[in-house]
């Protein structure tokens, strides 16, 4: 008896027309039945934002003769996942993949990333989920070199599932396929953005600001995603959405809270 | 010698005119030197979104004769913290407080919350930070009953600091002061939103959606924030921004990643 093909939800934060999304679609279409729901506009750095003070549009892009369903959505990446699960998909998908992001989501970037927040939302809804990002911000970045790895990682997750409450944050170095040394399971490096706002004036003379900034990695550990990427590896960080700092509970309990 | 008063940054996600922010300002003005930078519009559920594809305005609201600096900002709560730290404050603040949010940020809400994301951003920038939320969505909620506790918790943090990489998520039950049983250090309850989208039609006949949904707590533990709040306690959850699921690394390393 033929095994049912897995149902795979695909989204991103760079928007429905991003080449990174098209690369992900190409790989997933070989693996399973796919449904695409992605933002109609770039939603980079939207984090885990959802739309509650406004309404959402969902636009069917695919034609009936197309091999898969494709929608654009006026909301955030997390909105896309919620709408897909509740309004489009007939059953819970076997996998949700997000990306391929044009640019890094390693280290602290995971917290700002719309790509990763979509994967995290799927994880909250108990769907195995992976966010993929390539360390190349170019719109015309070469995604061909990483397709083999995307396929391999996705098949591993489909076969093994993921630990409860865990999604994967996968980042690819900007290298030729033959120069990639392999895949490493990592922790998130302790790094941050040191901001520099670019202060400008409107033609009418009013001040405004553009967020700029420099990524600073303070973490010299060789078990981090930053180390892996700098040394030619694909980084895979297991990401959780229980934000409790369990290690701090005992210490905080020594404080005089109720005196 | 008189000790320098602590410098306290105040923000929120309900916007500059929210009564919850005014309550927080009133308490903090008694404790230290305060600077307020809050969104010019409601930014609920914006998560850790930042503005990178557009510019930001910062509007000085306070007059020179006012006792403290106050700005509204066109961006998200996280933008407010970044702008405050980089463009307004002359030194790193001793404390950042966010809220008081009109409504709960317990359990999984921490991840969607603009209030908590502002606190987390301060934490990333190594500023001790606390997000405060009251379980009352009413714009005219009674914040008087919780002022004593806000003061106490803030003074504890100013005195003790916080463990590295940890900020506090404080939620208050909707109770009279005398009915609040005390403060409990908790973990984030395992809960989620089960969404129901409200599908409507524009006057022109186009479908649109409003996000609705029901909060479902699957977690019966008595060490959770949900349990504390249901039982008349103030919940304090230590929140971290290292999202690595450290417990999953060993298991993932048993997979055949590089074969």
PDB file of N, CA, C and O in Angstrom, chain A residues 45-46 48-50 54-56 59 82 86 111-112 121 152 156 161 164 183 185 188 190 195 206 208-210 238 240-241 243-245 253 255-259, chain B residues 45-46 48-50 54-56 59 82 86 111-112 121 152 160-161 164 183 185 188 190 195 206 208-210 238 240-241 243-245 253 255-259:
ATOM      1  N   UNK A  45      12.121  40.831  10.578  1.00  0.00           N
ATOM      2  CA  UNK A  45      12.273  41.418  11.917  1.00  0.00           C
ATOM      3  C   UNK A  45      10.943  41.683  12.593  1.00  0.00           C
ATOM      4  O   UNK A  45      10.850  42.494  13.504  1.00  0.00           O
ATOM      5  N   UNK A  46       9.900  40.983  12.162  1.00  0.00           N
ATOM      6  CA  UNK A  46       8.595  41.154  12.802  1.00  0.00           C
ATOM      7  C   UNK A  46       8.466  40.319  14.060  1.00  0.00           C
ATOM      8  O   UNK A  46       7.454  40.397  14.747  1.00  0.00           O
ATOM      9  N   UNK A  48       7.584  37.752  16.852  1.00  0.00           N
ATOM     10  CA  UNK A  48       6.388  36.931  17.028  1.00  0.00           C
ATOM     11  C   UNK A  48       5.115  37.796  16.986  1.00  0.00           C
ATOM     12  O   UNK A  48       4.096  37.479  17.621  1.00  0.00           O
ATOM     13  N   UNK A  49       5.177  38.903  16.250  1.00  0.00           N
ATOM     14  CA  UNK A  49       4.019  39.792  16.160  1.00  0.00           C
ATOM     15  C   UNK A  49       2.826  39.077  15.523  1.00  0.00           C
ATOM     16  O   UNK A  49       2.983  38.290  14.594  1.00  0.00           O
ATOM     17  N   UNK A  50       1.639  39.368  16.055  1.00  0.00           N
ATOM     18  CA  UNK A  50       0.392  38.921  15.432  1.00  0.00           C
ATOM     19  C   UNK A  50      -0.519  40.119  15.267  1.00  0.00           C
ATOM     20  O   UNK A  50      -0.331  41.152  15.906  1.00  0.00           O
ATOM     21  N   UNK A  54      -6.288  44.786  13.768  1.00  0.00           N
ATOM     22  CA  UNK A  54      -6.696  45.012  12.390  1.00  0.00           C
ATOM     23  C   UNK A  54      -7.148  43.676  11.824  1.00  0.00           C
ATOM     24  O   UNK A  54      -7.033  42.635  12.474  1.00  0.00           O
ATOM     25  N   UNK A  55      -7.675  43.720  10.599  1.00  0.00           N
ATOM     26  CA  UNK A  55      -8.144  42.468   9.990  1.00  0.00           C
ATOM     27  C   UNK A  55      -7.086  41.946   9.019  1.00  0.00           C
ATOM     28  O   UNK A  55      -6.111  42.623   8.729  1.00  0.00           O
ATOM     29  N   UNK A  56      -7.320  40.754   8.547  1.00  0.00           N
ATOM     30  CA  UNK A  56      -6.358  40.087   7.673  1.00  0.00           C
ATOM     31  C   UNK A  56      -7.016  39.684   6.357  1.00  0.00           C
ATOM     32  O   UNK A  56      -8.154  39.214   6.347  1.00  0.00           O
ATOM     33  N   UNK A  59      -5.165  35.864   0.171  1.00  0.00           N
ATOM     34  CA  UNK A  59      -5.382  35.877  -1.280  1.00  0.00           C
ATOM     35  C   UNK A  59      -4.915  34.580  -1.902  1.00  0.00           C
ATOM     36  O   UNK A  59      -3.723  34.259  -1.825  1.00  0.00           O
ATOM     37  N   UNK A  82      -1.088  30.731  11.638  1.00  0.00           N
ATOM     38  CA  UNK A  82      -2.394  30.598  12.292  1.00  0.00           C
ATOM     39  C   UNK A  82      -3.513  30.475  11.245  1.00  0.00           C
ATOM     40  O   UNK A  82      -4.407  29.625  11.363  1.00  0.00           O
ATOM     41  N   UNK A  86      -5.838  27.095  10.598  1.00  0.00           N
ATOM     42  CA  UNK A  86      -7.251  27.189  10.951  1.00  0.00           C
ATOM     43  C   UNK A  86      -8.197  27.351   9.776  1.00  0.00           C
ATOM     44  O   UNK A  86      -9.350  26.953   9.868  1.00  0.00           O
ATOM     45  N   UNK A 111      15.302  35.816  17.938  1.00  0.00           N
ATOM     46  CA  UNK A 111      14.234  36.485  18.686  1.00  0.00           C
ATOM     47  C   UNK A 111      13.562  37.602  17.876  1.00  0.00           C
ATOM     48  O   UNK A 111      12.404  37.943  18.098  1.00  0.00           O
ATOM     49  N   UNK A 112      14.283  38.154  16.918  1.00  0.00           N
ATOM     50  CA  UNK A 112      13.735  39.213  16.060  1.00  0.00           C
ATOM     51  C   UNK A 112      13.127  38.645  14.771  1.00  0.00           C
ATOM     52  O   UNK A 112      12.381  39.328  14.075  1.00  0.00           O
ATOM     53  N   UNK A 121       5.754  29.384  16.140  1.00  0.00           N
ATOM     54  CA  UNK A 121       4.292  29.315  16.231  1.00  0.00           C
ATOM     55  C   UNK A 121       3.802  27.907  15.865  1.00  0.00           C
ATOM     56  O   UNK A 121       2.932  27.351  16.534  1.00  0.00           O
ATOM     57  N   UNK A 152      17.703  16.793   3.274  1.00  0.00           N
ATOM     58  CA  UNK A 152      18.182  15.827   4.262  1.00  0.00           C
ATOM     59  C   UNK A 152      17.639  16.139   5.663  1.00  0.00           C
ATOM     60  O   UNK A 152      17.124  15.261   6.365  1.00  0.00           O
ATOM     61  N   UNK A 156      14.938  13.958   7.890  1.00  0.00           N
ATOM     62  CA  UNK A 156      15.282  13.496   9.248  1.00  0.00           C
ATOM     63  C   UNK A 156      14.172  13.852  10.234  1.00  0.00           C
ATOM     64  O   UNK A 156      13.772  13.033  11.072  1.00  0.00           O
ATOM     65  N   UNK A 161      10.552  12.899  14.007  1.00  0.00           N
ATOM     66  CA  UNK A 161       9.828  13.889  14.812  1.00  0.00           C
ATOM     67  C   UNK A 161      10.821  14.787  15.517  1.00  0.00           C
ATOM     68  O   UNK A 161      12.028  14.724  15.251  1.00  0.00           O
ATOM     69  N   UNK A 164       9.460  17.222  22.254  1.00  0.00           N
ATOM     70  CA  UNK A 164       8.318  18.087  22.573  1.00  0.00           C
ATOM     71  C   UNK A 164       8.784  19.501  22.904  1.00  0.00           C
ATOM     72  O   UNK A 164       9.755  19.688  23.636  1.00  0.00           O
ATOM     73  N   UNK A 183      27.002  19.238   9.208  1.00  0.00           N
ATOM     74  CA  UNK A 183      25.942  19.798  10.056  1.00  0.00           C
ATOM     75  C   UNK A 183      26.366  19.665  11.518  1.00  0.00           C
ATOM     76  O   UNK A 183      26.852  18.617  11.922  1.00  0.00           O
ATOM     77  N   UNK A 185      24.985  20.351  15.602  1.00  0.00           N
ATOM     78  CA  UNK A 185      23.973  20.760  16.579  1.00  0.00           C
ATOM     79  C   UNK A 185      24.649  21.740  17.527  1.00  0.00           C
ATOM     80  O   UNK A 185      25.722  21.456  18.061  1.00  0.00           O
ATOM     81  N   UNK A 188      22.661  28.546  20.902  1.00  0.00           N
ATOM     82  CA  UNK A 188      22.610  29.942  20.454  1.00  0.00           C
ATOM     83  C   UNK A 188      23.771  30.714  21.081  1.00  0.00           C
ATOM     84  O   UNK A 188      23.923  30.718  22.300  1.00  0.00           O
ATOM     85  N   UNK A 190      25.896  33.727  22.620  1.00  0.00           N
ATOM     86  CA  UNK A 190      25.539  34.938  23.368  1.00  0.00           C
ATOM     87  C   UNK A 190      26.083  36.151  22.626  1.00  0.00           C
ATOM     88  O   UNK A 190      27.267  36.462  22.704  1.00  0.00           O
ATOM     89  N   UNK A 195      23.504  49.012  18.643  1.00  0.00           N
ATOM     90  CA  UNK A 195      22.778  49.872  17.705  1.00  0.00           C
ATOM     91  C   UNK A 195      23.492  51.191  17.451  1.00  0.00           C
ATOM     92  O   UNK A 195      24.122  51.746  18.336  1.00  0.00           O
ATOM     93  N   UNK A 206      12.074  67.762   9.698  1.00  0.00           N
ATOM     94  CA  UNK A 206      11.781  66.989  10.920  1.00  0.00           C
ATOM     95  C   UNK A 206      12.787  65.843  11.064  1.00  0.00           C
ATOM     96  O   UNK A 206      13.116  65.178  10.085  1.00  0.00           O
ATOM     97  N   UNK A 208      14.223  62.217  11.830  1.00  0.00           N
ATOM     98  CA  UNK A 208      13.771  60.830  11.907  1.00  0.00           C
ATOM     99  C   UNK A 208      14.990  59.933  12.035  1.00  0.00           C
ATOM    100  O   UNK A 208      16.128  60.384  11.904  1.00  0.00           O
ATOM    101  N   UNK A 209      14.730  58.664  12.306  1.00  0.00           N
ATOM    102  CA  UNK A 209      15.809  57.715  12.615  1.00  0.00           C
ATOM    103  C   UNK A 209      15.662  56.450  11.792  1.00  0.00           C
ATOM    104  O   UNK A 209      14.558  55.951  11.594  1.00  0.00           O
ATOM    105  N   UNK A 210      16.794  55.929  11.338  1.00  0.00           N
ATOM    106  CA  UNK A 210      16.829  54.573  10.779  1.00  0.00           C
ATOM    107  C   UNK A 210      17.651  53.713  11.731  1.00  0.00           C
ATOM    108  O   UNK A 210      18.737  54.086  12.141  1.00  0.00           O
ATOM    109  N   UNK A 238      18.433  23.665  18.444  1.00  0.00           N
ATOM    110  CA  UNK A 238      17.083  23.358  18.932  1.00  0.00           C
ATOM    111  C   UNK A 238      16.565  24.544  19.729  1.00  0.00           C
ATOM    112  O   UNK A 238      17.244  25.009  20.645  1.00  0.00           O
ATOM    113  N   UNK A 240      13.445  26.496  21.930  1.00  0.00           N
ATOM    114  CA  UNK A 240      12.261  26.233  22.754  1.00  0.00           C
ATOM    115  C   UNK A 240      11.453  27.504  22.946  1.00  0.00           C
ATOM    116  O   UNK A 240      11.965  28.602  22.765  1.00  0.00           O
ATOM    117  N   UNK A 241      10.194  27.328  23.327  1.00  0.00           N
ATOM    118  CA  UNK A 241       9.331  28.491  23.566  1.00  0.00           C
ATOM    119  C   UNK A 241       8.808  28.513  24.995  1.00  0.00           C
ATOM    120  O   UNK A 241       7.924  29.297  25.321  1.00  0.00           O
ATOM    121  N   UNK A 243       9.984  30.058  27.878  1.00  0.00           N
ATOM    122  CA  UNK A 243      11.009  31.078  28.129  1.00  0.00           C
ATOM    123  C   UNK A 243      11.433  31.125  29.600  1.00  0.00           C
ATOM    124  O   UNK A 243      12.275  31.942  29.979  1.00  0.00           O
ATOM    125  N   UNK A 244      10.849  30.268  30.431  1.00  0.00           N
ATOM    126  CA  UNK A 244      11.212  30.272  31.852  1.00  0.00           C
ATOM    127  C   UNK A 244      12.712  30.044  32.041  1.00  0.00           C
ATOM    128  O   UNK A 244      13.266  29.091  31.490  1.00  0.00           O
ATOM    129  N   UNK A 245      13.346  30.907  32.807  1.00  0.00           N
ATOM    130  CA  UNK A 245      14.741  30.693  33.209  1.00  0.00           C
ATOM    131  C   UNK A 245      14.711  29.797  34.439  1.00  0.00           C
ATOM    132  O   UNK A 245      14.826  30.273  35.576  1.00  0.00           O
ATOM    133  N   UNK A 253      13.807  32.642  44.771  1.00  0.00           N
ATOM    134  CA  UNK A 253      13.033  32.237  45.940  1.00  0.00           C
ATOM    135  C   UNK A 253      13.714  32.598  47.263  1.00  0.00           C
ATOM    136  O   UNK A 253      13.080  32.556  48.318  1.00  0.00           O
ATOM    137  N   UNK A 255      14.783  35.573  47.830  1.00  0.00           N
ATOM    138  CA  UNK A 255      14.494  36.988  48.086  1.00  0.00           C
ATOM    139  C   UNK A 255      13.319  37.120  49.057  1.00  0.00           C
ATOM    140  O   UNK A 255      12.508  36.216  49.189  1.00  0.00           O
ATOM    141  N   UNK A 256      13.233  38.337  49.681  1.00  0.00           N
ATOM    142  CA  UNK A 256      12.164  38.570  50.675  1.00  0.00           C
ATOM    143  C   UNK A 256      10.914  39.120  49.988  1.00  0.00           C
ATOM    144  O   UNK A 256      10.594  40.300  50.113  1.00  0.00           O
ATOM    145  N   UNK A 257      10.226  38.278  49.256  1.00  0.00           N
ATOM    146  CA  UNK A 257       9.094  38.747  48.462  1.00  0.00           C
ATOM    147  C   UNK A 257       7.874  39.064  49.312  1.00  0.00           C
ATOM    148  O   UNK A 257       7.107  39.954  49.006  1.00  0.00           O
ATOM    149  N   UNK A 258       7.666  38.270  50.346  1.00  0.00           N
ATOM    150  CA  UNK A 258       6.386  38.367  51.050  1.00  0.00           C
ATOM    151  C   UNK A 258       6.526  38.851  52.491  1.00  0.00           C
ATOM    152  O   UNK A 258       5.780  38.461  53.359  1.00  0.00           O
ATOM    153  N   UNK A 259       7.527  39.734  52.731  1.00  0.00           N
ATOM    154  CA  UNK A 259       7.692  40.243  54.093  1.00  0.00           C
ATOM    155  C   UNK A 259       7.176  41.661  54.203  1.00  0.00           C
ATOM    156  O   UNK A 259       6.995  42.343  53.218  1.00  0.00           O
TER     157      UNK A 259
ATOM    158  N   UNK B  45       0.650  42.819  21.184  1.00  0.00           N
ATOM    159  CA  UNK B  45       0.889  41.598  20.401  1.00  0.00           C
ATOM    160  C   UNK B  45       1.925  41.808  19.301  1.00  0.00           C
ATOM    161  O   UNK B  45       1.969  41.053  18.329  1.00  0.00           O
ATOM    162  N   UNK B  46       2.759  42.828  19.461  1.00  0.00           N
ATOM    163  CA  UNK B  46       3.803  43.069  18.463  1.00  0.00           C
ATOM    164  C   UNK B  46       5.033  42.194  18.697  1.00  0.00           C
ATOM    165  O   UNK B  46       5.975  42.226  17.912  1.00  0.00           O
ATOM    166  N   UNK B  48       8.521  40.665  19.513  1.00  0.00           N
ATOM    167  CA  UNK B  48       9.836  41.301  19.497  1.00  0.00           C
ATOM    168  C   UNK B  48      10.113  42.003  18.157  1.00  0.00           C
ATOM    169  O   UNK B  48      11.250  42.103  17.704  1.00  0.00           O
ATOM    170  N   UNK B  49       9.039  42.478  17.520  1.00  0.00           N
ATOM    171  CA  UNK B  49       9.199  43.159  16.231  1.00  0.00           C
ATOM    172  C   UNK B  49      10.037  44.425  16.370  1.00  0.00           C
ATOM    173  O   UNK B  49       9.929  45.148  17.357  1.00  0.00           O
ATOM    174  N   UNK B  50      10.885  44.668  15.376  1.00  0.00           N
ATOM    175  CA  UNK B  50      11.607  45.932  15.268  1.00  0.00           C
ATOM    176  C   UNK B  50      11.384  46.504  13.881  1.00  0.00           C
ATOM    177  O   UNK B  50      10.986  45.782  12.961  1.00  0.00           O
ATOM    178  N   UNK B  54      11.475  50.696   7.576  1.00  0.00           N
ATOM    179  CA  UNK B  54      10.903  52.030   7.587  1.00  0.00           C
ATOM    180  C   UNK B  54      11.676  52.868   8.596  1.00  0.00           C
ATOM    181  O   UNK B  54      12.536  52.365   9.311  1.00  0.00           O
ATOM    182  N   UNK B  55      11.346  54.159   8.655  1.00  0.00           N
ATOM    183  CA  UNK B  55      12.055  55.029   9.596  1.00  0.00           C
ATOM    184  C   UNK B  55      11.209  55.238  10.831  1.00  0.00           C
ATOM    185  O   UNK B  55      10.050  54.848  10.878  1.00  0.00           O
ATOM    186  N   UNK B  56      11.807  55.834  11.823  1.00  0.00           N
ATOM    187  CA  UNK B  56      11.146  56.040  13.113  1.00  0.00           C
ATOM    188  C   UNK B  56      11.124  57.520  13.480  1.00  0.00           C
ATOM    189  O   UNK B  56      12.099  58.232  13.274  1.00  0.00           O
ATOM    190  N   UNK B  59       9.013  61.760  19.310  1.00  0.00           N
ATOM    191  CA  UNK B  59       8.397  63.056  19.611  1.00  0.00           C
ATOM    192  C   UNK B  59       8.544  63.391  21.084  1.00  0.00           C
ATOM    193  O   UNK B  59       8.029  62.661  21.934  1.00  0.00           O
ATOM    194  N   UNK B  82      15.366  50.553  22.218  1.00  0.00           N
ATOM    195  CA  UNK B  82      16.604  50.803  21.457  1.00  0.00           C
ATOM    196  C   UNK B  82      16.840  52.306  21.291  1.00  0.00           C
ATOM    197  O   UNK B  82      17.959  52.796  21.481  1.00  0.00           O
ATOM    198  N   UNK B  86      19.939  54.466  23.011  1.00  0.00           N
ATOM    199  CA  UNK B  86      20.948  55.001  22.097  1.00  0.00           C
ATOM    200  C   UNK B  86      20.844  56.497  21.821  1.00  0.00           C
ATOM    201  O   UNK B  86      21.850  57.128  21.522  1.00  0.00           O
ATOM    202  N   UNK B 111       5.363  35.447  24.712  1.00  0.00           N
ATOM    203  CA  UNK B 111       6.042  35.415  23.416  1.00  0.00           C
ATOM    204  C   UNK B 111       5.396  36.376  22.403  1.00  0.00           C
ATOM    205  O   UNK B 111       6.037  36.844  21.466  1.00  0.00           O
ATOM    206  N   UNK B 112       4.116  36.678  22.596  1.00  0.00           N
ATOM    207  CA  UNK B 112       3.396  37.598  21.704  1.00  0.00           C
ATOM    208  C   UNK B 112       3.452  39.043  22.221  1.00  0.00           C
ATOM    209  O   UNK B 112       3.168  39.983  21.479  1.00  0.00           O
ATOM    210  N   UNK B 121      14.199  43.021  25.514  1.00  0.00           N
ATOM    211  CA  UNK B 121      15.196  43.807  24.788  1.00  0.00           C
ATOM    212  C   UNK B 121      16.136  44.510  25.778  1.00  0.00           C
ATOM    213  O   UNK B 121      17.362  44.519  25.584  1.00  0.00           O
ATOM    214  N   UNK B 152       7.471  47.443  45.555  1.00  0.00           N
ATOM    215  CA  UNK B 152       8.242  46.450  46.299  1.00  0.00           C
ATOM    216  C   UNK B 152       9.121  45.612  45.356  1.00  0.00           C
ATOM    217  O   UNK B 152      10.323  45.421  45.599  1.00  0.00           O
ATOM    218  N   UNK B 160      18.948  43.963  44.474  1.00  0.00           N
ATOM    219  CA  UNK B 160      19.621  42.665  44.261  1.00  0.00           C
ATOM    220  C   UNK B 160      20.171  42.460  42.854  1.00  0.00           C
ATOM    221  O   UNK B 160      20.936  41.543  42.615  1.00  0.00           O
ATOM    222  N   UNK B 161      19.733  43.296  41.901  1.00  0.00           N
ATOM    223  CA  UNK B 161      20.026  42.991  40.507  1.00  0.00           C
ATOM    224  C   UNK B 161      19.244  41.760  40.088  1.00  0.00           C
ATOM    225  O   UNK B 161      18.389  41.279  40.827  1.00  0.00           O
ATOM    226  N   UNK B 164      22.154  36.940  35.452  1.00  0.00           N
ATOM    227  CA  UNK B 164      22.523  37.284  34.078  1.00  0.00           C
ATOM    228  C   UNK B 164      21.574  36.622  33.068  1.00  0.00           C
ATOM    229  O   UNK B 164      21.245  35.440  33.203  1.00  0.00           O
ATOM    230  N   UNK B 183       3.266  37.004  46.650  1.00  0.00           N
ATOM    231  CA  UNK B 183       4.028  36.903  45.405  1.00  0.00           C
ATOM    232  C   UNK B 183       4.589  35.492  45.293  1.00  0.00           C
ATOM    233  O   UNK B 183       5.117  34.955  46.272  1.00  0.00           O
ATOM    234  N   UNK B 185       7.158  32.943  42.871  1.00  0.00           N
ATOM    235  CA  UNK B 185       8.056  32.711  41.729  1.00  0.00           C
ATOM    236  C   UNK B 185       7.540  31.463  41.001  1.00  0.00           C
ATOM    237  O   UNK B 185       7.311  30.429  41.634  1.00  0.00           O
ATOM    238  N   UNK B 188       6.548  29.375  33.521  1.00  0.00           N
ATOM    239  CA  UNK B 188       5.543  29.636  32.491  1.00  0.00           C
ATOM    240  C   UNK B 188       4.693  28.381  32.285  1.00  0.00           C
ATOM    241  O   UNK B 188       5.222  27.305  32.024  1.00  0.00           O
ATOM    242  N   UNK B 190       2.380  25.653  30.501  1.00  0.00           N
ATOM    243  CA  UNK B 190       2.288  25.150  29.122  1.00  0.00           C
ATOM    244  C   UNK B 190       0.849  25.322  28.641  1.00  0.00           C
ATOM    245  O   UNK B 190      -0.032  24.549  28.971  1.00  0.00           O
ATOM    246  N   UNK B 195      -7.122  28.981  18.101  1.00  0.00           N
ATOM    247  CA  UNK B 195      -7.646  30.100  17.315  1.00  0.00           C
ATOM    248  C   UNK B 195      -8.999  29.767  16.691  1.00  0.00           C
ATOM    249  O   UNK B 195      -9.272  28.641  16.311  1.00  0.00           O
ATOM    250  N   UNK B 206     -15.542  41.300  -0.311  1.00  0.00           N
ATOM    251  CA  UNK B 206     -14.290  40.553  -0.197  1.00  0.00           C
ATOM    252  C   UNK B 206     -14.164  39.942   1.208  1.00  0.00           C
ATOM    253  O   UNK B 206     -14.480  40.598   2.199  1.00  0.00           O
ATOM    254  N   UNK B 208     -12.560  38.807   4.641  1.00  0.00           N
ATOM    255  CA  UNK B 208     -11.429  39.120   5.508  1.00  0.00           C
ATOM    256  C   UNK B 208     -11.593  38.381   6.825  1.00  0.00           C
ATOM    257  O   UNK B 208     -12.641  37.775   7.079  1.00  0.00           O
ATOM    258  N   UNK B 209     -10.542  38.424   7.653  1.00  0.00           N
ATOM    259  CA  UNK B 209     -10.513  37.628   8.869  1.00  0.00           C
ATOM    260  C   UNK B 209     -10.104  38.480  10.064  1.00  0.00           C
ATOM    261  O   UNK B 209      -9.227  39.336   9.945  1.00  0.00           O
ATOM    262  N   UNK B 210     -10.743  38.223  11.201  1.00  0.00           N
ATOM    263  CA  UNK B 210     -10.261  38.763  12.464  1.00  0.00           C
ATOM    264  C   UNK B 210      -9.781  37.602  13.313  1.00  0.00           C
ATOM    265  O   UNK B 210     -10.471  36.609  13.466  1.00  0.00           O
ATOM    266  N   UNK B 238      10.804  34.206  35.993  1.00  0.00           N
ATOM    267  CA  UNK B 238      12.075  34.630  35.402  1.00  0.00           C
ATOM    268  C   UNK B 238      12.111  34.190  33.942  1.00  0.00           C
ATOM    269  O   UNK B 238      11.876  33.017  33.644  1.00  0.00           O
ATOM    270  N   UNK B 240      14.046  34.096  30.122  1.00  0.00           N
ATOM    271  CA  UNK B 240      15.365  34.149  29.495  1.00  0.00           C
ATOM    272  C   UNK B 240      15.237  34.360  27.983  1.00  0.00           C
ATOM    273  O   UNK B 240      14.184  34.118  27.402  1.00  0.00           O
ATOM    274  N   UNK B 241      16.328  34.795  27.366  1.00  0.00           N
ATOM    275  CA  UNK B 241      16.318  35.016  25.919  1.00  0.00           C
ATOM    276  C   UNK B 241      17.371  34.165  25.220  1.00  0.00           C
ATOM    277  O   UNK B 241      17.634  34.355  24.031  1.00  0.00           O
ATOM    278  N   UNK B 243      17.207  31.021  23.734  1.00  0.00           N
ATOM    279  CA  UNK B 243      16.091  30.136  23.373  1.00  0.00           C
ATOM    280  C   UNK B 243      16.553  28.700  23.123  1.00  0.00           C
ATOM    281  O   UNK B 243      15.751  27.838  22.780  1.00  0.00           O
ATOM    282  N   UNK B 244      17.848  28.437  23.278  1.00  0.00           N
ATOM    283  CA  UNK B 244      18.343  27.087  23.039  1.00  0.00           C
ATOM    284  C   UNK B 244      17.640  26.073  23.940  1.00  0.00           C
ATOM    285  O   UNK B 244      17.583  26.262  25.157  1.00  0.00           O
ATOM    286  N   UNK B 245      17.137  25.012  23.346  1.00  0.00           N
ATOM    287  CA  UNK B 245      16.594  23.894  24.124  1.00  0.00           C
ATOM    288  C   UNK B 245      17.773  22.987  24.473  1.00  0.00           C
ATOM    289  O   UNK B 245      18.005  21.959  23.830  1.00  0.00           O
ATOM    290  N   UNK B 253      21.984  14.957  18.710  1.00  0.00           N
ATOM    291  CA  UNK B 253      23.314  14.498  18.290  1.00  0.00           C
ATOM    292  C   UNK B 253      23.356  13.006  17.978  1.00  0.00           C
ATOM    293  O   UNK B 253      24.324  12.525  17.372  1.00  0.00           O
ATOM    294  N   UNK B 255      21.225  11.654  15.945  1.00  0.00           N
ATOM    295  CA  UNK B 255      20.707  11.503  14.579  1.00  0.00           C
ATOM    296  C   UNK B 255      21.854  11.403  13.580  1.00  0.00           C
ATOM    297  O   UNK B 255      22.971  11.840  13.841  1.00  0.00           O
ATOM    298  N   UNK B 256      21.533  10.868  12.389  1.00  0.00           N
ATOM    299  CA  UNK B 256      22.569  10.662  11.360  1.00  0.00           C
ATOM    300  C   UNK B 256      22.682  11.894  10.469  1.00  0.00           C
ATOM    301  O   UNK B 256      22.274  11.889   9.311  1.00  0.00           O
ATOM    302  N   UNK B 257      23.234  12.966  11.013  1.00  0.00           N
ATOM    303  CA  UNK B 257      23.271  14.237  10.286  1.00  0.00           C
ATOM    304  C   UNK B 257      24.290  14.235   9.158  1.00  0.00           C
ATOM    305  O   UNK B 257      24.097  14.878   8.134  1.00  0.00           O
ATOM    306  N   UNK B 258      25.413  13.573   9.372  1.00  0.00           N
ATOM    307  CA  UNK B 258      26.523  13.752   8.433  1.00  0.00           C
ATOM    308  C   UNK B 258      26.893  12.472   7.696  1.00  0.00           C
ATOM    309  O   UNK B 258      28.049  12.239   7.379  1.00  0.00           O
ATOM    310  N   UNK B 259      25.884  11.623   7.458  1.00  0.00           N
ATOM    311  CA  UNK B 259      26.176  10.377   6.733  1.00  0.00           C
ATOM    312  C   UNK B 259      25.727  10.475   5.289  1.00  0.00           C
ATOM    313  O   UNK B 259      24.930  11.314   4.939  1.00  0.00           O
TER     314      UNK B 259
END
